[in-house]
XYZ file of C-alpha atoms in Angstrom:
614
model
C 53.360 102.037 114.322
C 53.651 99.852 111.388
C 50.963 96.994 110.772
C 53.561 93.629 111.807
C 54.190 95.450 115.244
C 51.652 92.616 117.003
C 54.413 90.367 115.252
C 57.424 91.761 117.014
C 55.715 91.653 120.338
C 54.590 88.127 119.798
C 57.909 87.025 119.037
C 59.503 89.056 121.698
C 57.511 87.223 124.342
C 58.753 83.552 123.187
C 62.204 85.130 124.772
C 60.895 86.107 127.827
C 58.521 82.947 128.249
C 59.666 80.662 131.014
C 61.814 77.867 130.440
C 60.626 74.234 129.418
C 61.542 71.680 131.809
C 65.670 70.652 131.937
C 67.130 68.370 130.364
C 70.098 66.566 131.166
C 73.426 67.072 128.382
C 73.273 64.347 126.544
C 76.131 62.574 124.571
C 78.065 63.986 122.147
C 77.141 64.284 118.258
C 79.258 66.191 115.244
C 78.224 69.089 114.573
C 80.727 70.300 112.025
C 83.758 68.861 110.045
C 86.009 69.909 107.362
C 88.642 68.447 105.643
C 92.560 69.442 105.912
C 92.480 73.186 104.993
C 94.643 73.727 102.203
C 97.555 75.797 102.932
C 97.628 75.298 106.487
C 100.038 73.011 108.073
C 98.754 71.189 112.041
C 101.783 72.162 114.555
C 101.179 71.068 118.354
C 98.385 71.255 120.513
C 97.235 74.346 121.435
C 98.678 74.805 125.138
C 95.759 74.440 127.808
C 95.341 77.112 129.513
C 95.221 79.915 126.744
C 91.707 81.376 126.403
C 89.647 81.125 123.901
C 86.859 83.247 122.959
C 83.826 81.096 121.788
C 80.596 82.562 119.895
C 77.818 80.647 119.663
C 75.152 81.304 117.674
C 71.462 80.425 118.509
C 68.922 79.743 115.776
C 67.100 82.567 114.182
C 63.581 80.986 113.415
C 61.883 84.166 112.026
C 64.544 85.156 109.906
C 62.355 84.353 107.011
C 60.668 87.046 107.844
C 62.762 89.199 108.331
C 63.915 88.737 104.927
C 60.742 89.342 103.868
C 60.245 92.927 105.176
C 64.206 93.611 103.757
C 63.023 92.681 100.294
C 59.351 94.809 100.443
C 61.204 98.021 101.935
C 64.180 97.520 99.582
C 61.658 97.458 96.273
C 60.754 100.598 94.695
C 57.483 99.091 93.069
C 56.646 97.887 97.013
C 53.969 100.367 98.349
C 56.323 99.992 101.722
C 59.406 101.039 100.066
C 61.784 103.190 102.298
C 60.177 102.194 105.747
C 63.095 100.461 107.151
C 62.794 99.039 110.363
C 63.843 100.067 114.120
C 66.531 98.488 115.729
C 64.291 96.499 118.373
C 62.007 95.529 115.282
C 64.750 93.650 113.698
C 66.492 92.326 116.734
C 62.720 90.978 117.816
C 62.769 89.095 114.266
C 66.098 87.509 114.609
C 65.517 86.588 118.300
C 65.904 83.334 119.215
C 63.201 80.997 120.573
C 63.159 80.785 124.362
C 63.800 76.893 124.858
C 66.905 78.009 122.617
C 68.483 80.178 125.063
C 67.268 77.917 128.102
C 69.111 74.679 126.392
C 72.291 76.732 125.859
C 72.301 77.865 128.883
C 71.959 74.591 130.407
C 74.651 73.479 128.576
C 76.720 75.991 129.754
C 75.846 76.043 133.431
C 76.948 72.097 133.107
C 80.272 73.153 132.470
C 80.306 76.098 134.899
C 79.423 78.946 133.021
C 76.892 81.460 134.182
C 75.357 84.143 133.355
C 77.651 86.606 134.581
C 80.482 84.764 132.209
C 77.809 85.508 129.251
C 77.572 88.530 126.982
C 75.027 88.452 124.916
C 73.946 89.754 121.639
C 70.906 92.366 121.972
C 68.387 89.954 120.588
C 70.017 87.370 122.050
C 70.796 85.031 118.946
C 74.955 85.089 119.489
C 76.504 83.990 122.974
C 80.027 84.999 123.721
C 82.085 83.080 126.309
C 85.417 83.257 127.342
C 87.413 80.191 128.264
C 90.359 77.908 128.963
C 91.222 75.861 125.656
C 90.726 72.842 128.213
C 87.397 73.325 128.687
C 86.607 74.459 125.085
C 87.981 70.646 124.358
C 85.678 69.245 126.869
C 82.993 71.155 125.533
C 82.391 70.553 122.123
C 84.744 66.723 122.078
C 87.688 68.396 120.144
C 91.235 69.358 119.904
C 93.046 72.559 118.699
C 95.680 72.602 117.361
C 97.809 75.454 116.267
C 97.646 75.554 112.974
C 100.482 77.237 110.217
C 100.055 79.480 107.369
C 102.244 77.999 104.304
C 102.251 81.403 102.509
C 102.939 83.926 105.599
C 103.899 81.753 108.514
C 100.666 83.285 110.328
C 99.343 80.958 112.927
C 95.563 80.663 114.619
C 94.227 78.068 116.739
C 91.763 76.020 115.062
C 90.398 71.825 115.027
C 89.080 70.764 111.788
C 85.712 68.722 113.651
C 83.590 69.840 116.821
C 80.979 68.007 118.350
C 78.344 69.212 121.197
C 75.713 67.717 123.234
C 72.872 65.720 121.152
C 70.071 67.401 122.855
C 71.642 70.593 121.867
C 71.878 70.065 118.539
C 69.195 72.473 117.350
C 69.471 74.979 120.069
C 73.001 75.594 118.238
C 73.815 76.728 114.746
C 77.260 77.303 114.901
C 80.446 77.628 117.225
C 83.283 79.760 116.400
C 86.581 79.639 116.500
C 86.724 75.932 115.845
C 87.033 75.439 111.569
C 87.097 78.762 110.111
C 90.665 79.145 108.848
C 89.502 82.456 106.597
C 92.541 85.191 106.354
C 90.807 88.484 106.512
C 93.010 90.439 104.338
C 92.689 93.712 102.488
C 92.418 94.212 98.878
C 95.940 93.754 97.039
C 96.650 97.771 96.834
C 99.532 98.450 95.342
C 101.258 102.159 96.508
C 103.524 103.678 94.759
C 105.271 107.220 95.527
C 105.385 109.162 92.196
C 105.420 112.410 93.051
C 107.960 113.288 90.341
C 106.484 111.541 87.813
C 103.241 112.993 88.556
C 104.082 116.457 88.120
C 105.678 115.695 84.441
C 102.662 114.100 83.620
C 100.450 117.106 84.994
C 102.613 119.034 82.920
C 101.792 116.947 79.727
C 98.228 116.855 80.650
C 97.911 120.875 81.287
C 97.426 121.677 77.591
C 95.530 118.420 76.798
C 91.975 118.498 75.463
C 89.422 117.185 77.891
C 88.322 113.521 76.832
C 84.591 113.457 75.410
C 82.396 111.266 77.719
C 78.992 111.829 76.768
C 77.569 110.515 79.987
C 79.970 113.097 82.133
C 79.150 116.190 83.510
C 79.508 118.464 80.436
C 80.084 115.602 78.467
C 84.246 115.643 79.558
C 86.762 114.897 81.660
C 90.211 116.255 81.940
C 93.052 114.792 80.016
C 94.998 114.088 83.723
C 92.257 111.794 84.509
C 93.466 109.308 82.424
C 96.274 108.744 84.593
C 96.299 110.184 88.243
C 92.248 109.621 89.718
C 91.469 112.689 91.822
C 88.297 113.962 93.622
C 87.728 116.251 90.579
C 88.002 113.478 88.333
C 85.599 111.315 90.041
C 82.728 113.751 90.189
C 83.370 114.888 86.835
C 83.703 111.274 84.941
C 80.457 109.731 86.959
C 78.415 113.458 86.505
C 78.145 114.647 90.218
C 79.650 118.246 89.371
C 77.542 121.090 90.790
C 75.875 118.911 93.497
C 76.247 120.586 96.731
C 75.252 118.395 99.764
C 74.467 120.135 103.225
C 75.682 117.655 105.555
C 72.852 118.916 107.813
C 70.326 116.447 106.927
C 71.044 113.684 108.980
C 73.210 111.758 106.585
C 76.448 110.163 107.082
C 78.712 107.600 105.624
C 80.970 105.226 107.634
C 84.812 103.391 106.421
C 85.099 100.302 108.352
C 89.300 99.496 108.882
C 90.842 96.079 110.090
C 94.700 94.869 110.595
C 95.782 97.880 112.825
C 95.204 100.535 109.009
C 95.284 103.787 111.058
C 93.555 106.366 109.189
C 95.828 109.387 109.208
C 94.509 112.620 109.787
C 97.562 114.887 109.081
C 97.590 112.694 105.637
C 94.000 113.777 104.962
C 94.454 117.402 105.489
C 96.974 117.408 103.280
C 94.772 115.890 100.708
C 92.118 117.774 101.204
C 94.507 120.966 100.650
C 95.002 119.254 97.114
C 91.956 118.348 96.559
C 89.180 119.376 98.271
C 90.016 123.202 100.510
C 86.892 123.673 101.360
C 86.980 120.720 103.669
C 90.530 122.118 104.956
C 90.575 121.318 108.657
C 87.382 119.428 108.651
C 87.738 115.656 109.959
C 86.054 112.612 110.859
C 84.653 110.704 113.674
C 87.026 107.942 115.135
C 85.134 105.084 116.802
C 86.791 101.952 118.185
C 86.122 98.529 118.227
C 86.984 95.938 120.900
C 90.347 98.332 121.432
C 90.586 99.322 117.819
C 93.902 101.652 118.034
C 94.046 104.950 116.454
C 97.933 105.474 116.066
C 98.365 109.178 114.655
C 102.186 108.436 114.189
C 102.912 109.630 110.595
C 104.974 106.406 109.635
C 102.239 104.085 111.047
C 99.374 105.530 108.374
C 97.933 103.103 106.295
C 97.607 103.019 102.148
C 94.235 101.181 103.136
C 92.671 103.863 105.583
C 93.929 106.661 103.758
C 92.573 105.845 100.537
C 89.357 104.717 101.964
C 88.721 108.045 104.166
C 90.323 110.613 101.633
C 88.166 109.668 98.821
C 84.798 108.891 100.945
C 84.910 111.874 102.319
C 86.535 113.949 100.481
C 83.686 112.988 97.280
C 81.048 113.487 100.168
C 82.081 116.733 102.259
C 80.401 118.143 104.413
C 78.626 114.981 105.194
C 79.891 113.519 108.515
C 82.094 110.547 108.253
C 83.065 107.656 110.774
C 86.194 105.932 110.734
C 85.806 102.202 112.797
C 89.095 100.850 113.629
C 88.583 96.924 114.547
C 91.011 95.492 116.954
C 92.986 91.917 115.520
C 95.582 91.277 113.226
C 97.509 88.200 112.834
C 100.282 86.930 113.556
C 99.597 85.670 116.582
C 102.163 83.824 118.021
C 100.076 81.490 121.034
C 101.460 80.900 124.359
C 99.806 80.322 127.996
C 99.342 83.757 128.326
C 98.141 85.372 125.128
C 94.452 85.467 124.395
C 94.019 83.966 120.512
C 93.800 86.449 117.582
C 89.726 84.766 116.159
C 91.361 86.458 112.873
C 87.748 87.196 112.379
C 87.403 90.700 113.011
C 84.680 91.805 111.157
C 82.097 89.734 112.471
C 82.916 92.041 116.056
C 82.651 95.096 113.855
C 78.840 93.727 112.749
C 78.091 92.652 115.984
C 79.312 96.778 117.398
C 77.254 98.132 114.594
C 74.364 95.775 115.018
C 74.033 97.791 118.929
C 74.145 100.822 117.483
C 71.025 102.800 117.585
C 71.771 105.155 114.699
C 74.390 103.434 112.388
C 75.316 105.799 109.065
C 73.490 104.849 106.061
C 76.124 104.178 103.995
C 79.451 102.091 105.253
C 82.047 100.791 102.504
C 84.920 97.569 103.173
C 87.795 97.172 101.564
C 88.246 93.565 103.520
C 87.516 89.845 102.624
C 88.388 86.233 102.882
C 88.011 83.270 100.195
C 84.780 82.084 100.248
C 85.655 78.609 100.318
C 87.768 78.963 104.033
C 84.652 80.091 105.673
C 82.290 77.426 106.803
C 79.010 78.130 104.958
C 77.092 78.135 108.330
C 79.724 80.807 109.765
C 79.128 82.814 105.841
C 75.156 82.030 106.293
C 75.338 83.733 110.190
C 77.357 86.266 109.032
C 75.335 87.224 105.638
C 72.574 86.932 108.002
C 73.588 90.170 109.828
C 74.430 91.966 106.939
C 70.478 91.454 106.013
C 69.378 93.272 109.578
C 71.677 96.454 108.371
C 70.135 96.506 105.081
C 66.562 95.953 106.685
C 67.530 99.084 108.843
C 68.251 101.889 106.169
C 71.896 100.952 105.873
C 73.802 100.530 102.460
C 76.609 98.536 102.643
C 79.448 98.230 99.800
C 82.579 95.279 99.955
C 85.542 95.507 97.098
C 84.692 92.610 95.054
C 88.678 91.234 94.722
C 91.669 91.623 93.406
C 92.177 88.316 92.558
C 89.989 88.732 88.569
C 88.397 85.115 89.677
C 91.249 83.810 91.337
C 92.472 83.187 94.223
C 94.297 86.657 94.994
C 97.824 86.122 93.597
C 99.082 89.185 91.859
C 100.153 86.297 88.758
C 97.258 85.660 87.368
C 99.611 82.443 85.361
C 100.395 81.202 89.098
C 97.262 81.038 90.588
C 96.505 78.253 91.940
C 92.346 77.840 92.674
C 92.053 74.752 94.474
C 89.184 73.909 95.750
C 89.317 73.273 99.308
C 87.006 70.651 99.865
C 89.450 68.010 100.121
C 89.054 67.144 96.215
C 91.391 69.852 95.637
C 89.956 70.242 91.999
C 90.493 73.461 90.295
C 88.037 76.043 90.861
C 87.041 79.744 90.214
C 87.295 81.382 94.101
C 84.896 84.274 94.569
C 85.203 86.175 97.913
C 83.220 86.800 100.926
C 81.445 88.917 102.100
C 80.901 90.475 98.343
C 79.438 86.807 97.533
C 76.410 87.695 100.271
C 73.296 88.859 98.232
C 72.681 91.764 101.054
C 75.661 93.388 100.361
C 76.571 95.518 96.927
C 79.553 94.216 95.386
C 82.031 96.492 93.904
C 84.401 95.811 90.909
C 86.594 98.133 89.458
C 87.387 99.790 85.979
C 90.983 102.112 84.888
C 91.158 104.692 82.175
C 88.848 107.243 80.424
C 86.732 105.396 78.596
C 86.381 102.978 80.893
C 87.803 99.487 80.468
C 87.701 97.148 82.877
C 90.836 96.487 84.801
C 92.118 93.192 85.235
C 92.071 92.280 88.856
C 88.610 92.895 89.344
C 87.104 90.044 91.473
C 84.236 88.292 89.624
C 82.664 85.220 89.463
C 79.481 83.333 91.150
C 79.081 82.203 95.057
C 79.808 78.722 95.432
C 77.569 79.191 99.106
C 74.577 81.352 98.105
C 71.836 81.125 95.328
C 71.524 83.924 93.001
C 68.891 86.274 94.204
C 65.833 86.871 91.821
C 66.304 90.317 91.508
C 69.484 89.066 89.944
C 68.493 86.592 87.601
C 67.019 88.597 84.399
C 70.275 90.431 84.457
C 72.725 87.900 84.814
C 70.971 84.957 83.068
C 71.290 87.451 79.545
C 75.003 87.221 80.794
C 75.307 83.296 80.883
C 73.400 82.833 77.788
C 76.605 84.430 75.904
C 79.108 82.249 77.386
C 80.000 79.760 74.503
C 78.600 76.494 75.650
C 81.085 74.158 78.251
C 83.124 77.737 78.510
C 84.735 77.298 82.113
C 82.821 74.225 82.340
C 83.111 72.831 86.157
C 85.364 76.062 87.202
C 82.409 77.982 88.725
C 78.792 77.367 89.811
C 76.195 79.089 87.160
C 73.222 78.901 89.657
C 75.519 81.245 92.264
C 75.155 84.796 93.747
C 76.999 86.396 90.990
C 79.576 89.232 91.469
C 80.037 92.251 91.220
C 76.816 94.208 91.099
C 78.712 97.303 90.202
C 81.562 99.051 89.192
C 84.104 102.132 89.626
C 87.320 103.219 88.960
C 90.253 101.555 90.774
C 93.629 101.879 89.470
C 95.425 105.032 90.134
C 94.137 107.138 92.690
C 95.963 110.166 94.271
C 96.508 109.774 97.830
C 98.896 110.672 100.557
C 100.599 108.341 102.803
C 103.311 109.542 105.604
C 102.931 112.983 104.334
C 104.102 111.860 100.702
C 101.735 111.607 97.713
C 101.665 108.586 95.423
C 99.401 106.791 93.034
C 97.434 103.105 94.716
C 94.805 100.908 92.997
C 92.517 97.869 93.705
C 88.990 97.257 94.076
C 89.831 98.575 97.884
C 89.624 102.043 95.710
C 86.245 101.142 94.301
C 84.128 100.334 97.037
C 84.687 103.653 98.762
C 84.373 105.543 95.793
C 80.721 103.671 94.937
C 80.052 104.231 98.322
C 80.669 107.985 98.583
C 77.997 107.965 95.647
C 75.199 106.596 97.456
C 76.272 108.858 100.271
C 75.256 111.535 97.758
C 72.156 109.973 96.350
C 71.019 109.399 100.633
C 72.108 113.346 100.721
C 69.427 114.013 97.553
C 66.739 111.847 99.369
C 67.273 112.662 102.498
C 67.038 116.564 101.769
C 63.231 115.895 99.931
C 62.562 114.341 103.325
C 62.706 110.798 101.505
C 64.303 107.873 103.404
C 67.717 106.796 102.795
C 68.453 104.164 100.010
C 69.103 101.377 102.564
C 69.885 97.912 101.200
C 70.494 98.335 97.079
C 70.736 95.824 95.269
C 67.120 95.218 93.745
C 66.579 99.200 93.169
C 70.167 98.518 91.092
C 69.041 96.039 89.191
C 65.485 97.539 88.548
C 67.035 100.754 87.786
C 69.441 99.457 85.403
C 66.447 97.456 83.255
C 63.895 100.221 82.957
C 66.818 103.133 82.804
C 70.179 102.167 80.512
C 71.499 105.475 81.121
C 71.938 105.245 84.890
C 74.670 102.956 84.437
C 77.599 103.639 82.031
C 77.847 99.915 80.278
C 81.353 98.616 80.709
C 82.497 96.596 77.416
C 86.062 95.867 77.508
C 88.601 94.178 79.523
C 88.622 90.760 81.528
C 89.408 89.646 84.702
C 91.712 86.488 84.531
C 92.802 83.909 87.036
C 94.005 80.305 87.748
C 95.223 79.736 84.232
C 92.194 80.954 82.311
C 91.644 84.696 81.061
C 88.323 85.187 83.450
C 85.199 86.776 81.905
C 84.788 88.842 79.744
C 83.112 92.250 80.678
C 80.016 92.750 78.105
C 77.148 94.880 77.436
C 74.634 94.211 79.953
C 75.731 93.199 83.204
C 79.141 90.418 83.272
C 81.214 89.079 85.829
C 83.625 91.672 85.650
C 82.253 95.583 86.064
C 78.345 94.438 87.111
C 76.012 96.566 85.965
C 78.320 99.290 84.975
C 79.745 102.622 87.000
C 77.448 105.311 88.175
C 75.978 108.454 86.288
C 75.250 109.725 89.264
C 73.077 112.806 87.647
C 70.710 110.347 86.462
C 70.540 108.300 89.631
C 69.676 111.277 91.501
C 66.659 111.835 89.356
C 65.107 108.710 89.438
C 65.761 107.877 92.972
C 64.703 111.548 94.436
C 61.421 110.803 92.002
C 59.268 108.548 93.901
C 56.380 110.016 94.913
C 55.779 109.225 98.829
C 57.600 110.977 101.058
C 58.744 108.325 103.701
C 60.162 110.809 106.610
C 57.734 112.099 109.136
């Protein structure tokens, strides 16, 4: 049993100690407020009697230290690299303290809630209640309203200011769904069905040389790579040819899918026909969330899901995969009988994961909201829980955008980028969750050599600080910019984005049975993702622990080893009027770090010397 084990116990028993004495529910004192979201328009009040699901979350006073132990097991030079903790040992660090849960649930019980109207979190930091709208007013001193999405018509029922008990104040850190008006929304993939085109061009490309990349495997890459992205291509252009993994190691890699994408298995054995026929009838395991559908109807697949799963798994067979399909989707039209869509999905996909005992170690997202609609304490919480993955063993990969540093329109000259403050001043808008430092960003590149491609979301958090194991990195990066460059537009002390890079544009897929080509950072993340999948596989099989949360092996890798990385130097990503940043040697705004050599990876990461597996 590790050494801070007397810590986890002592902090366990502040949640079991008894209760301090009650105290009465005192008047009523703000506890959040935003201004008038832009591009939402206030209709009526929401009608009474529609329910409401409320989370509250309770302070996590240890999480300091929790974040300490994620940082020593996620350093390679840490002598405690690689022992990630238990489940219990992290829910024990982000438990709340006892008077905590005692004033909540005294504030609660005054408005008639008990404990069998609870659930609970395992460690007890979020509470989930169900209720009226009426008594969600009384609650908290508010009004909802429903509120109107200018660009899609999508409605939600939100208020823009809460307020709860004074005495409760810092029992509480948040309440949701009260002023988060995020739209969780998938990266901007574009299908197209190309099937004729795509067998002229094979034709073209048949008696093409191979393109010299010195970094691939045999230093090339076929000439069809350069426009249709296949499995082949992948592990040839980022030098992963000839690695065999077992899948009988323990490893596994998850695809997390939102907004009813059903991931179609008749679709992927068709690709892996194509593709991959040695993982011909092979599939994945479907797990639902909250009543996550899996709808095998041909014409309800999704470009999403199916590019997500076939390329995961199809770069990572035979290593078990998991599909999670995560009930809500607007629109949600409100009545008195409807429960409301939250439209905040993947905070119930971290919360199923979180109560998982043996989560895969590597789970890619091809999902995110503007940074700026989520209220930092809800992007705080949330980044919070992505931490207690990573402290766990788990590697976790979000598309950085398709936006370039905008705000997601496909016209880069249209963008808008207003800030949404109330100043409505214009403003670079990165996206989270890829702006959370626990997570590994993903931007994307096209072509062979690789340039970057233009949508690739970059740019620097606006909510969270840039992590040291960031800053030698990305402060070489800022010291280029010419000086006053974007002056104002973005915030150079930020989280900056992406860590990483892959290809994006132009992947093979099949949808409804029909092949075509799709792109976006969506294509990315996945693809990054079935990497690390491969690098846990290496590790894994020298009874080594799995890679668990990245980021500062990335970045300590990419300063001592050059080569592990291949340097992206061309292309921007550009957005609300400007022409972005400029990818660079070194690490920019735009590819990260670079895209993988994977062959060089696997070397240095299967290299460290302990073996951390009993």
């Amino acid at each position: 049993m590790r050494s801070f084990v007397w810590f986890t116990l002592a902090v366990a028993s502040l949640v079991t100690a008894a209760p301090s004495e009650t105290k009465p529910c005192g008047a009523h004192k703000i506890k959040e407020e935003i201004a008038h979201p832009i591009g939402w328009v206030k209709g009526k009040p929401a009608h009474p009697d529609v329910p409401i699901e409320l989370r509250i979350a309770l302070p996590q006073p240890n999480f300091s230290e929790l974040e300490r132990h994620l940082y020593e097991v996620s350093d390679p030079f840490h002598e405690r690299y690689g022992q990630h903790l238990s489940k219990e040992e992290v829910e024990a660090l982000v438990a709340p303290h006892s008077e905590s849960v005692h004033m909540v649930n005294e504030w609660l019980a005054s408005h008639g809630i008990y404990e069998d109207d609870i659930v609970r979190s395992p460690a007890k930091d979020w509470v989930r209640v169900t209720v009226p709208i009426r008594l969600a007013e009384q609650m908290m001193d508010t009004k909802y309203y429903v509120w109107v999405n200018e660009k899609d018509g999508n409605t939600i029922i939100r208020t823009t200011q809460y307020s709860i008990p004074e005495n409760v104040h810092e029992h509480v850190e948040l309440v949701q769904p009260t002023t988060l008006f995020s739209t969780l929304r998938g990266m901007d993939t574009t299908f197209r069905f190309t099937a004729e085109d795509s067998a002229n061009v094979a034709k073209v490309n048949a008696d093409a040389p191979p393109i010299s990349v010195p970094s691939a495997s045999g230093g090339k890459v076929d000439a069809s790579c350069n426009s249709t992205i296949t499995v082949t291509c992948l592990l040839q252009l980022y030098n992963a040819v000839g690695f065999k993994p077992t899948g009988k190691v323990g490893n596994a890699i998850g695809i997390t899918g939102y907004l009813e994408q059903f991931a179609n298995i008749a679709d992927l054995q068709l690709f892996y026909a194509e593709q991959r026929p040695d993982a011909l009838n092979s599939s994945f395991k479907f797990v639902s969330v909250k009543g996550g559908l899996n709808n095998q109807t041909l014409s309800e697949a999704g470009a999403e899901a199916n590019l997500d799963t076939q390329f995961a798994f199809g770069l990572t067979h035979p290593i078990p995969g998991t599909f999670y399909s995560t009930a809500g989707r607007p629109p949600f039209i409100p009545d008195a009988g409807t429960p409301t869509d939250t439209n905040e999905p993947y905070t119930d996909w971290l919360d199923f994961v979180l109560s998982h005992p043996s989560p895969p170690q590597t789970i890619s997202t091809s999902y995110a909201d503007s940074e700026q609609t989520v209220p930092v304490s809800f992007a705080k919480r949330a980044c919070n829980g992505f931490a207690q993955l990573g402290a766990r063993g788990v590697s976790l990969t979000f598309s950085s955008g398709d936006g370039g540093v905008g705000d997601g329109d496909p016209n880069p000259a249209t963008q808008t980028c207003f800030s949404n403050d109330g100043r409505n001043v214009t403003r670079f808008i990165p996206l989270f969750p890829p702006s959370c430092p626990f997570v590994t960003a993903v931007g994307g590149t096209i072509h062979i050599p690789e340039t970057a491609v233009f949508f690739s979301g970059g740019g620097f958090s606006n909510v969270f600080n840039r992590p040291t194991f960031q800053e030698l990195a990305v402060s070489k990066f800022l010291a280029k910019l010419p000086k006053g460059k974007f002056a104002g537009l973005f915030n150079p002390n930020g989280r900056a984005i992406p860590d990483v890079a892959a290809q994006a544009d132009l992947f093979k897929i099949f949808l409804s049975g029909r092949t075509g080509l799709i792109g976006g950072t969506s294509a990315a993340a996945p693809t990054f993702a079935a990497f690390v999948s491969l690098l846990n596989e290496a590790r894994l099989s020298k009874r080594q622990a799995p890679l668990g949360f990245l980021n500062p092996l990335l970045y300590t890798i990419d300063a001592l080893s050059p080569k592990a990385f291949n340097d992206i130097t061309v292309g921007n990503n550009p957005g609300c009027g400007t022409e972005g940043f400029n990818a660079t040697q070194g690490w920019d705004a735009v590819t990260g770090l670079g895209t993988p050599n994977f062959g060089v990876l696997k070397d240095i990461v299967t290299s460290f010397p302990v073996s951390l597996l009993p």
